[in-house]
XYZ file of C-alpha atoms in Angstrom:
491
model
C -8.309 7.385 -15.353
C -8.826 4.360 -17.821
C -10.001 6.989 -20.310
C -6.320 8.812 -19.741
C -4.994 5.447 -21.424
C -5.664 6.098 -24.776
C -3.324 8.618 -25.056
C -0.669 6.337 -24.178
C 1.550 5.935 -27.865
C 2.606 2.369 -26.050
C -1.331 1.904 -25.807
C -2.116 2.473 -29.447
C 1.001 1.163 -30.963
C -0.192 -2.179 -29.395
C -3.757 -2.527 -30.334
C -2.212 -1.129 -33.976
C 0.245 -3.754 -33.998
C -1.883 -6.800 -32.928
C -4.730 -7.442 -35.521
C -5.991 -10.723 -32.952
C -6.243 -8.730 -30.113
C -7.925 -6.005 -31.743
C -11.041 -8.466 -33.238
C -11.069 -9.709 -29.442
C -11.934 -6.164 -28.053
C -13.672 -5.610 -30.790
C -16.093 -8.549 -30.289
C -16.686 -8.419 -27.131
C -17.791 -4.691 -27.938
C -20.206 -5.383 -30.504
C -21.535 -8.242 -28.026
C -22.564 -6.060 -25.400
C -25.852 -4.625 -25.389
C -26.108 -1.080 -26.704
C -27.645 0.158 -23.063
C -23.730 -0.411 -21.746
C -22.313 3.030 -20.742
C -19.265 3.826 -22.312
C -17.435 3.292 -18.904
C -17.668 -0.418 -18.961
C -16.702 -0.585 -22.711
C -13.054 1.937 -21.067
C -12.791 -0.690 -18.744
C -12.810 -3.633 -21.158
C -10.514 -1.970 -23.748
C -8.194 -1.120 -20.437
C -8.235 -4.588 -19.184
C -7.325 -5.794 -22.692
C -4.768 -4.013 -23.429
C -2.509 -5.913 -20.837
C -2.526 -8.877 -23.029
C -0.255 -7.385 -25.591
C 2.174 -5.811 -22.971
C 5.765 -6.851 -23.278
C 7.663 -8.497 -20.496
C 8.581 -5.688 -18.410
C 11.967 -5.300 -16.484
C 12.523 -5.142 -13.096
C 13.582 -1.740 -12.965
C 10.591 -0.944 -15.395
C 8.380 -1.819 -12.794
C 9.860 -0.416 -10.253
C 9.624 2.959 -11.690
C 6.002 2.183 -12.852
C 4.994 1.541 -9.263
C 7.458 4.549 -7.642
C 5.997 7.028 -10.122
C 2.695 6.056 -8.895
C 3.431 6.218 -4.834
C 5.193 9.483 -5.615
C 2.032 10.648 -7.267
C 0.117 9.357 -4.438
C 2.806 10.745 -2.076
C 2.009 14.266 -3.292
C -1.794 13.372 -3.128
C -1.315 12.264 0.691
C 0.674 15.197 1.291
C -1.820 17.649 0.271
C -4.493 16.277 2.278
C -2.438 16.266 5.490
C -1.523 20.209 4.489
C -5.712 20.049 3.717
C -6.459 18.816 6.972
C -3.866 19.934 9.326
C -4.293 23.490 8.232
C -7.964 23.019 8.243
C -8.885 21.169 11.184
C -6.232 22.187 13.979
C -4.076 19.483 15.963
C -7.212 18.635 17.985
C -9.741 17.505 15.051
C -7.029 16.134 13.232
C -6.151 14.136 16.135
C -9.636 12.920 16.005
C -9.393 12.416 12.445
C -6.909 10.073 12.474
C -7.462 8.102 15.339
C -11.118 7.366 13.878
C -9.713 5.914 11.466
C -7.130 3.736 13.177
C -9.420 1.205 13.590
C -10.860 0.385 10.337
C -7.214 0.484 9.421
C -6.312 -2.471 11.568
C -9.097 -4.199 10.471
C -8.599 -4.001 7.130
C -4.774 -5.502 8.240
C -6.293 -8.388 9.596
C -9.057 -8.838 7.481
C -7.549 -9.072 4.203
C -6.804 -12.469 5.478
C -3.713 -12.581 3.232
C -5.823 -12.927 0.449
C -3.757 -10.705 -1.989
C -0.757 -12.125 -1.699
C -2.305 -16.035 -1.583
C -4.034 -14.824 -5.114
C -0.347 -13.385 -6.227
C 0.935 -16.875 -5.282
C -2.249 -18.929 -6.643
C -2.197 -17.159 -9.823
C 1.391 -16.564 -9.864
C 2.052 -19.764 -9.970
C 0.134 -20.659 -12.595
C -1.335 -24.279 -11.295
C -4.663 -23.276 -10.831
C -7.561 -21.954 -13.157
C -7.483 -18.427 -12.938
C -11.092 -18.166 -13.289
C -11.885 -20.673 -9.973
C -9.067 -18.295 -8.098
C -10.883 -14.818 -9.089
C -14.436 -16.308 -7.874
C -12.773 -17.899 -4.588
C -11.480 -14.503 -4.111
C -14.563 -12.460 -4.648
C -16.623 -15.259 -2.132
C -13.887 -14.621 0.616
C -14.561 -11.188 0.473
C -18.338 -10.972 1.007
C -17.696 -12.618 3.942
C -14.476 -10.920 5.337
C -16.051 -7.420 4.326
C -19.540 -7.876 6.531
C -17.672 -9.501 9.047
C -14.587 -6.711 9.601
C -17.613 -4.015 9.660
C -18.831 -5.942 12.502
C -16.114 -6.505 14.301
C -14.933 -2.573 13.791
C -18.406 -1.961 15.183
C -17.651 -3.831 18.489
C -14.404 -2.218 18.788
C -15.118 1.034 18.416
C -17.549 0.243 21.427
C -14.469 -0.751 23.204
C -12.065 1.682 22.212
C -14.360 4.649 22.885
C -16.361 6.964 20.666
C -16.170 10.411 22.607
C -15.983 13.054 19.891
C -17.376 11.465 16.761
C -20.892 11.365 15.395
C -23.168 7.826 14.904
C -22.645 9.506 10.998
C -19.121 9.182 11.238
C -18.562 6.096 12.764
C -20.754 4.542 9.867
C -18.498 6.140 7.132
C -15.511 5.084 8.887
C -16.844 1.326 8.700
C -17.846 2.051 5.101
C -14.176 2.459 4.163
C -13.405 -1.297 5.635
C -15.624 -3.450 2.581
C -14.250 -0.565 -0.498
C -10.434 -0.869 0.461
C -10.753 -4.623 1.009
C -12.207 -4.573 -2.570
C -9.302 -2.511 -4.111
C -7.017 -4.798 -2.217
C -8.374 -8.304 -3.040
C -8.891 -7.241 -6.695
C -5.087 -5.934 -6.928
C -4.072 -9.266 -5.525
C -4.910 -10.571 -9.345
C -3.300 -8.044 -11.250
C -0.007 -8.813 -9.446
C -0.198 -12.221 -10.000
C 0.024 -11.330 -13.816
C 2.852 -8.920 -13.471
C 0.543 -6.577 -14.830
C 1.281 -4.093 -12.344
C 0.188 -0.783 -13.693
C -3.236 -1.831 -12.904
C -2.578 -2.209 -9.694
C -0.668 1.511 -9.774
C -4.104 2.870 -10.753
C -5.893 1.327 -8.086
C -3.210 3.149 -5.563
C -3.098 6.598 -7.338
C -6.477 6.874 -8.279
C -7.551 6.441 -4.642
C -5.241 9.324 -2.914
C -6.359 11.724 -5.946
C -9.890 11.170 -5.705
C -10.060 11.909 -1.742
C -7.346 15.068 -1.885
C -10.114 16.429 -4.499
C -13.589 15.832 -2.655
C -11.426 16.716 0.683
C -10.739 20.306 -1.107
C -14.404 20.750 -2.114
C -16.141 19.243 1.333
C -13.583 20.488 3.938
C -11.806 23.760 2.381
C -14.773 25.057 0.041
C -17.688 23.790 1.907
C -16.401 23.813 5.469
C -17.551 20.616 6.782
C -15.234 19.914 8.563
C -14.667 16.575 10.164
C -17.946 14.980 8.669
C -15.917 16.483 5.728
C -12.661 14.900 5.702
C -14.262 10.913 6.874
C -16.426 11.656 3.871
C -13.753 12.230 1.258
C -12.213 9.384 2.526
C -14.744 6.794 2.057
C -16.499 8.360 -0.844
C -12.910 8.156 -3.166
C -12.369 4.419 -1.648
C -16.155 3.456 -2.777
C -15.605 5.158 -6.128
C -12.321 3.265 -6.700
C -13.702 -0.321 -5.300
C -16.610 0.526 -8.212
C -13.835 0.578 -10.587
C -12.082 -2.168 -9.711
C -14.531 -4.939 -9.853
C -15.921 -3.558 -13.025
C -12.590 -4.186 -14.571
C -12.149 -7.330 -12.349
C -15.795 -8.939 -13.500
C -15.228 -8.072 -17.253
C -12.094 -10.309 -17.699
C -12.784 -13.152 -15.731
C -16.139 -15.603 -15.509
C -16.585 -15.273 -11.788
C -19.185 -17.327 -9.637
C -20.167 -16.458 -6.170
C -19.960 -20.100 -4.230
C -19.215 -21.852 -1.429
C -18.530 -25.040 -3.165
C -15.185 -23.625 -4.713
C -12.647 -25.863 -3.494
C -9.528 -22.404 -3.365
C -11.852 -20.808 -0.717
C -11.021 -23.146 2.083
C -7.475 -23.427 0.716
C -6.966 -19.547 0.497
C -8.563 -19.106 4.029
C -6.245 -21.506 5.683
C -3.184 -20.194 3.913
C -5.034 -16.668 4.979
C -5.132 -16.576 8.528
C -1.156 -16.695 8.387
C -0.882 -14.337 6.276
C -3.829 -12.170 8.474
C -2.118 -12.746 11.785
C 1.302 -11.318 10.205
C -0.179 -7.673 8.679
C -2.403 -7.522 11.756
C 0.728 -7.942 14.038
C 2.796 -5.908 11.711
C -0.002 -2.768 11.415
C -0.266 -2.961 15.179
C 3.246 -1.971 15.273
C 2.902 0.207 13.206
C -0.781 1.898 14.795
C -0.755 1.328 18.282
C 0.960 4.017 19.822
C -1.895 5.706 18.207
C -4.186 4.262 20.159
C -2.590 4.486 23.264
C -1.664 7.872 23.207
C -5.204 8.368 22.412
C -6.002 6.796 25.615
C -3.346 8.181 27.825
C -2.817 11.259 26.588
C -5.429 13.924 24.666
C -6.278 14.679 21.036
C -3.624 17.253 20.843
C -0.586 15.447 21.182
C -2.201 12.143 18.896
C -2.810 15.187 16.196
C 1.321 15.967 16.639
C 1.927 12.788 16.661
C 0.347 11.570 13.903
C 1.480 14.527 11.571
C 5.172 14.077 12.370
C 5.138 10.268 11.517
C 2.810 10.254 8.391
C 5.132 12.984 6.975
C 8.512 10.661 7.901
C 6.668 7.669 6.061
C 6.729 9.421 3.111
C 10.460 7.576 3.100
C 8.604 4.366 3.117
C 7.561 5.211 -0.695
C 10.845 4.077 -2.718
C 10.682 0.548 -0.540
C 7.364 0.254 -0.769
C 7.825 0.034 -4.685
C 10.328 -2.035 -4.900
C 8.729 -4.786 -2.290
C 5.900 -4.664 -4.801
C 7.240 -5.712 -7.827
C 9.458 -7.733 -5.580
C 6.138 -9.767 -4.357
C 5.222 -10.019 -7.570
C 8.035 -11.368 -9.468
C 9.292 -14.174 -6.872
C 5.633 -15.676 -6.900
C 6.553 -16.355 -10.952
C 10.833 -16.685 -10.444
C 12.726 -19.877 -10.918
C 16.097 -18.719 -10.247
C 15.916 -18.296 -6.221
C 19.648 -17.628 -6.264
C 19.268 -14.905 -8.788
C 16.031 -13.879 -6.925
C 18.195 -13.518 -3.560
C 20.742 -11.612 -5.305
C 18.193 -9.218 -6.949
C 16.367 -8.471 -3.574
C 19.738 -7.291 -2.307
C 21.002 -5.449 -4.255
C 17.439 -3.251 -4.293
C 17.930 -3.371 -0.499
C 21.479 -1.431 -0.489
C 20.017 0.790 -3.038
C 17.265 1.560 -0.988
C 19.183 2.252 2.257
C 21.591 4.286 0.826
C 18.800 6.376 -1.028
C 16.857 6.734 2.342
C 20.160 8.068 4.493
C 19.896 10.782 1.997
C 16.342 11.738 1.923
C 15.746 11.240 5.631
C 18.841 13.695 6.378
C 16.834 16.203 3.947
C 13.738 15.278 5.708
C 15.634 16.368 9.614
C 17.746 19.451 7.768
C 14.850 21.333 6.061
C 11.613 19.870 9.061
C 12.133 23.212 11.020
C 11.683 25.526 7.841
C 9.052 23.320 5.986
C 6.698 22.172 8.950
C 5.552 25.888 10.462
C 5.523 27.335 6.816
C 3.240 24.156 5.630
C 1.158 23.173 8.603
C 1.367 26.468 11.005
C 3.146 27.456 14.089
C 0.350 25.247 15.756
C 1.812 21.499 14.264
C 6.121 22.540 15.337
C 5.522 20.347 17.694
C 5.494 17.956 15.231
C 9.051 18.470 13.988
C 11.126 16.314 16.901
C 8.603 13.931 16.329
C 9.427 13.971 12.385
C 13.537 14.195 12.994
C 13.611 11.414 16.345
C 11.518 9.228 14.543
C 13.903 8.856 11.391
C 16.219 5.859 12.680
C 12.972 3.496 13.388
C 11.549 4.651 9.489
C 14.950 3.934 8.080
C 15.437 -0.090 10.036
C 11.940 -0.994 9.076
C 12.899 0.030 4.835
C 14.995 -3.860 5.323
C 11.905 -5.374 6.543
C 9.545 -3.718 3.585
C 11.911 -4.941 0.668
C 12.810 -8.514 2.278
C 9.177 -9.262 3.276
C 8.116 -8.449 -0.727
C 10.542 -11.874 -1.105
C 9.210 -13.804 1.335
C 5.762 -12.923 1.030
C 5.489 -13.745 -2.643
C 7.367 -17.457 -2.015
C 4.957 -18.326 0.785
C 6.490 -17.214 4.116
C 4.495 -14.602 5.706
C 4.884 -16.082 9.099
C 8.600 -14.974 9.415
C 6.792 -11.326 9.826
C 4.508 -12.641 12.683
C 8.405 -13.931 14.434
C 9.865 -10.559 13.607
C 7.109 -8.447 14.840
C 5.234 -10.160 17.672
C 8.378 -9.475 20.480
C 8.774 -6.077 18.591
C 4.997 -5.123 19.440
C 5.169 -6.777 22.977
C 7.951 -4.626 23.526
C 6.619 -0.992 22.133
C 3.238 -1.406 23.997
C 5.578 -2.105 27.392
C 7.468 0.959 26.047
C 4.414 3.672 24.923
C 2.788 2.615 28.364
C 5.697 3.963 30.358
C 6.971 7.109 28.106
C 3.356 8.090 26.703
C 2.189 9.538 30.391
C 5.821 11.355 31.212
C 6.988 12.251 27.318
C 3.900 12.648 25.060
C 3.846 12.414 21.561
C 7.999 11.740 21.662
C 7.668 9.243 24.426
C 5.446 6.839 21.554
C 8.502 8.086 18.982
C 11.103 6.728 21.391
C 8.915 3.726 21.942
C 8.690 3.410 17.983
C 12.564 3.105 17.267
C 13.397 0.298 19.348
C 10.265 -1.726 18.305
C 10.911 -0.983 14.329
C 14.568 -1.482 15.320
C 14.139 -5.223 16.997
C 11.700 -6.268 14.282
C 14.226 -4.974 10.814
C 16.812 -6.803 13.171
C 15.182 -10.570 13.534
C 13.272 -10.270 10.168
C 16.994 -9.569 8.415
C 18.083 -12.783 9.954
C 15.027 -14.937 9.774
C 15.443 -13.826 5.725
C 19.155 -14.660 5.741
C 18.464 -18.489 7.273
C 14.879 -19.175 4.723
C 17.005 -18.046 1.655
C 20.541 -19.214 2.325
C 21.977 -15.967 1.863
C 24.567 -14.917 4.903
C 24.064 -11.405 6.431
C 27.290 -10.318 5.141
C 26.308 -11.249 1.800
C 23.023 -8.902 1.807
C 25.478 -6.009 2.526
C 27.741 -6.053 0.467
C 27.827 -2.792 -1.207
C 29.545 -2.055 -4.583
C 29.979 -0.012 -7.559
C 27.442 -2.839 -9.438
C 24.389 -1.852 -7.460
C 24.313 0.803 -9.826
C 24.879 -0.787 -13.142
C 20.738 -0.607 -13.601
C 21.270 3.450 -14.292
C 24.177 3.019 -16.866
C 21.862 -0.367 -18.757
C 19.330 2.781 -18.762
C 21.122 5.052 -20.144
C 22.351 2.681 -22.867
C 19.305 1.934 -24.096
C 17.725 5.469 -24.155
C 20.815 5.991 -26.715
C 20.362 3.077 -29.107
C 16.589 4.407 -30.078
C 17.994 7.785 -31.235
C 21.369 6.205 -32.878
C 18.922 4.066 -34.997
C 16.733 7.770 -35.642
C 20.176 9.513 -36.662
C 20.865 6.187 -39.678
C-alpha cells in the first residue's frame, strides 16, 4: 500500500514543493545501511510525507476515513459472501463464534490505550517520543496477557468443534490487532488520519484475498478462513510498527513515568469498550450456548450485514475523537458534533429502509436459499443499529476530551438488561429472540448516553436536534470550491 502513495499528485507536489523536507528524507536514506530492503526506506518516505500535509478540514477527513470503511465495507462484505457461501450456516456459525472471544479481549485489553495516546499526544504536553515508548511497553504486556486470558476462556466457554490449530490462530489475532490499534492511537493524535485509514483498509483487503486463495481455491475450509484472518492482521501489525519505530526514538522500559499514568487512565477506558463490545457480542455467545451453530451462523450473518450502517458514523466519530483531543472552542466543538449527528441519522433512515426493501432479493441471490433466514434478522434488527449511530458519533466527543466512563453508565444497565432478555427469548425465538433482545439494549444505552452527553457538554437535548437547512451547507462550501480551481484554469 505505502508503495501506492507515490502516485498520489498531492504526494509529489509536496516533497516537490518543500526543499527541507526533502534533504530530511533524503538523509535519513543515505544513513541507512545499504542491506535495508526497500520496504523500510517506503515506509520512511510514507511516514514523512505527513509532515508537509496541510491542515485538513473536517469534512476532508471525514471523507478520507468514509472512503476507507467503504473500501473496507466492500472487503468485509466479500468475505461474508466468501464464507457464507463457502462454509454453510453451521461452519460459519463456528467461524464466528471462535472468534468472539479474542474479539472481547481485544475490547478490554486495549486498555484505552488509543484513545489515552490521542489525548496524550493530542494534547501536546508531553514528549511524543516518552508517549510512543510508554505505548509500545503497555502493549508487550497487555498482548501476552489477553492471549492468556483468551486461553482460559476459551476453556470456559467451550471448544467443541474447533481444532488445538485453530484455537492458537484465533489467540494469534489478539497481540497483531492490539498492535494496529495501539500504533493508530498515535497517528490520530496528529490528525494525520490517513495513516490510520491504511491500517483499517489494508487489513480487510489482505484477509478477503488469502480467504479467496485458502478457502475458495484451496478448500480449507475453516482452518482456512481463521488463517486468513490472522495471517492479514500479522502482516498489517508488521507494517505498522515498522512505520511506527522509524519516526519515533522508542525505548522499551518500565521506568517511563506515562506507563503508570496511561494504565490508570486505561482501565476506564478498558472497562467502557469491554462493557460496550459485550453489548454488542454477547448474544453471540449465548445463543451459542442455548441454541446450536445454525441459528448463531443466521444470526451472525443478518447483523454483520445491518452494521454495514455503522460505517458513515463510524467515520465521523473518528475524526470526531481526533479533533476534540486538539479543539479549543468546546462550544463550536458541541455544535460541530451535532450537526454530524442529524446528518448521520437522517442518512441512516435512508440506507437502512434500502437495507429492509431490497434484504429479500439480495440475501438468497448473495448468500443462498440456506442464509433467508437471515433476512428478519437483518430487517428487525434495523431500529437497535439506527439508536446506537447517536452513541458512535457522541462517544467520538467524549472519548477524545477524557470521558469514556459515560459509556460504562450508558451501557452497563443496557447489557444487564439484554443478557436478562437473550436468556428468556434465545430458547423460545432463536436467532430473532437475541434481535429482539438487541433493540431494547442498543435502544436504553443511545437513550442515557444522549443525555449523559447533553449534561458533560452543556448542550440541551433539544438543541442536538435541531434539524435545518444549514446541516447541509458543508455540500454547497464543496461545491464552491471545486469551482474556483477551474475559474482560475479558464483566466
Amino acid at each position: 500500500m505505502t508503495f501506492l502513495s507515490f502516485w498520489n499528485p498531492d504526494f509529489g507536489v509536496r516533497l516537490l514543493t518543500d526543499c527541507k523536507s526533502i534533504c530530511i528524507v533524503l538523509s535519513l536514506l543515505h544513513n541507512n545501511n545499504k542491506e535495508e530492503s526497500l520496504f523500510r526506506y517506503i515506509c520512511t518516505l510514507y511516514t514523512y510525507s505527513f509532515y508537509l500535509l496541510p491542515k485538513r478540514t473536517y469534512f476532508q477527513d471525514i471523507a478520507g476515513v468514509l472512503g476507507s470503511n467503504v473500501f473496507t465495507l466492500f472487503t468485509n462484505f466479500g468475505l461474508v459472501i466468501l464464507l457464507g457461501r463457502m462454509l454453510g450456516p453451521e461452519m460459519y456459525g463456528l467461524y464466528t463464534a471462535l472468534l468472539v472471544v479474542p474479539l472481547l479481549v481485544v475490547s478490554f485489553f486495549q486498555m484505552g490505550i488509543r484513545p489515552t495516546t490521542v489525548f496524550l499526544i493530542g494534547s501536546g504536553k508531553e514528549d511524543e517520543n516518552k508517549v510512543v515508548s510508554a505505548m509500545l511497553t503497555v502493549l508487550i504486556f497487555t498482548a501476552s496477557t489477553g492471549v492468556i486470558f483468551s486461553a482460559v476462556a476459551y476453556f470456559f466457554v467451550g471448544t467443541e468443534g474447533y481444532t488445538p490449530l485453530l484455537i492458537i490462530m484465533a489467540l494469534l489475532t489478539i497481540p497483531m490487532r492490539l498492535t494496529s490499534i495501539y500504533t493508530g492511537g498515535v497517528y490520530l493524535g496528529k490528525e494525520e488520519i490517513p495513516i490510520t485509514n491504511m491500517m483499517n483498509w489494508l487489513t480487510g483487503l489482505l484477509t478477503l484475498v488469502l480467504a479467496i486463495i485458502m478457502v475458495y481455491f484451496l478448500k480449507m475450509g475453516l482452518f482456512g478462513a481463521v488463517a486468513s484472518m490472522m495471517l492479514a492482521n500479522t502482516i498489517v501489525a508488521v507494517v505498522a510498527i515498522s512505520m511506527l519505530v522509524r519516526r519515533f526514538k522508542t525505548r522499551i522500559s518500565l521506568g517511563n513515568p506515562l506507563i503508570g499514568r496511561m494504565l490508570k487512565t486505561g482501565v476506564v477506558y478498558a472497562l467502557s469498550f469491554l462493557t460496550i463490545q459485550l453489548n454488542y457480542r454477547l448474544d453471540v455467545i449465548l445463543l451459542k450456548v442455548l441454541s446450536e451453530p445454525r441459528e448463531v451462523g443466521i444470526y451472525a450473518l443478518g447483523v454483520s450485514m445491518a452494521e454495514l450502517l455503522w460505517q458513515i458514523p463510524l467515520a465521523i466519530s473518528i475524526v470526531v475523537m481526533s479533533r476534540s483531543a486538539n479543539a479549543s472552542d468546546k462550544k463550536a466543538l458541541n455544535e460541530s458534533t451535532a450537526r454530524l449527528l442529524r446528518i448521520s441519522l437522517i442518512l441512516g433512515v435512508f440506507i437502512s429502509a434500502g437495507i429492509v426493501i431490497l434484504s429479500p432479493w439480495l440475501v438468497p441471490l448473495v448468500f443462498g436459499e440456506k442464509f433467508t433466514p437471515s433476512v428478519l434478522v437483518m430487517q428487525t434488527i434495523m431500529p437497535g443499529i439506527l439508536m446506537i449511530i447517536i452513541f458512535r458519533i457522541l462517544s467520538g466527543q467524549l472519548a477524545g476530551t477524557g470521558h469514556p466512563e459515560a459509556a460504562i453508565k450508558a451501557f452497563a444497565p443496557a447489557m444487564v438488561l439484554n443478557v436478562v432478555l437473550n436468556y428468556l427469548w434465545i430458547p423460545e425465538y432463536g436467532a430473532n429472540g437475541a434481535v429482539m433482545a438487541t433493540n431494547l439494549s442498543y435502544s436504553l444505552a443511545s437513550v442515557v448516553y444522549l443525555f449523559i452527553f447533553s449534561r458533560i457538554s452543556g448542550m440541551p437535548v433539544k438543541e442536538i436536534f435541531r434539524f435545518g437547512k444549514e446541516d447541509w451547507s458543508f455540500i454547497k462550501r464543496f461545491i464552491d470550491r471545486k469551482k474556483k480551481p477551474e475559474s482560475r484554469n479558464e483566466r
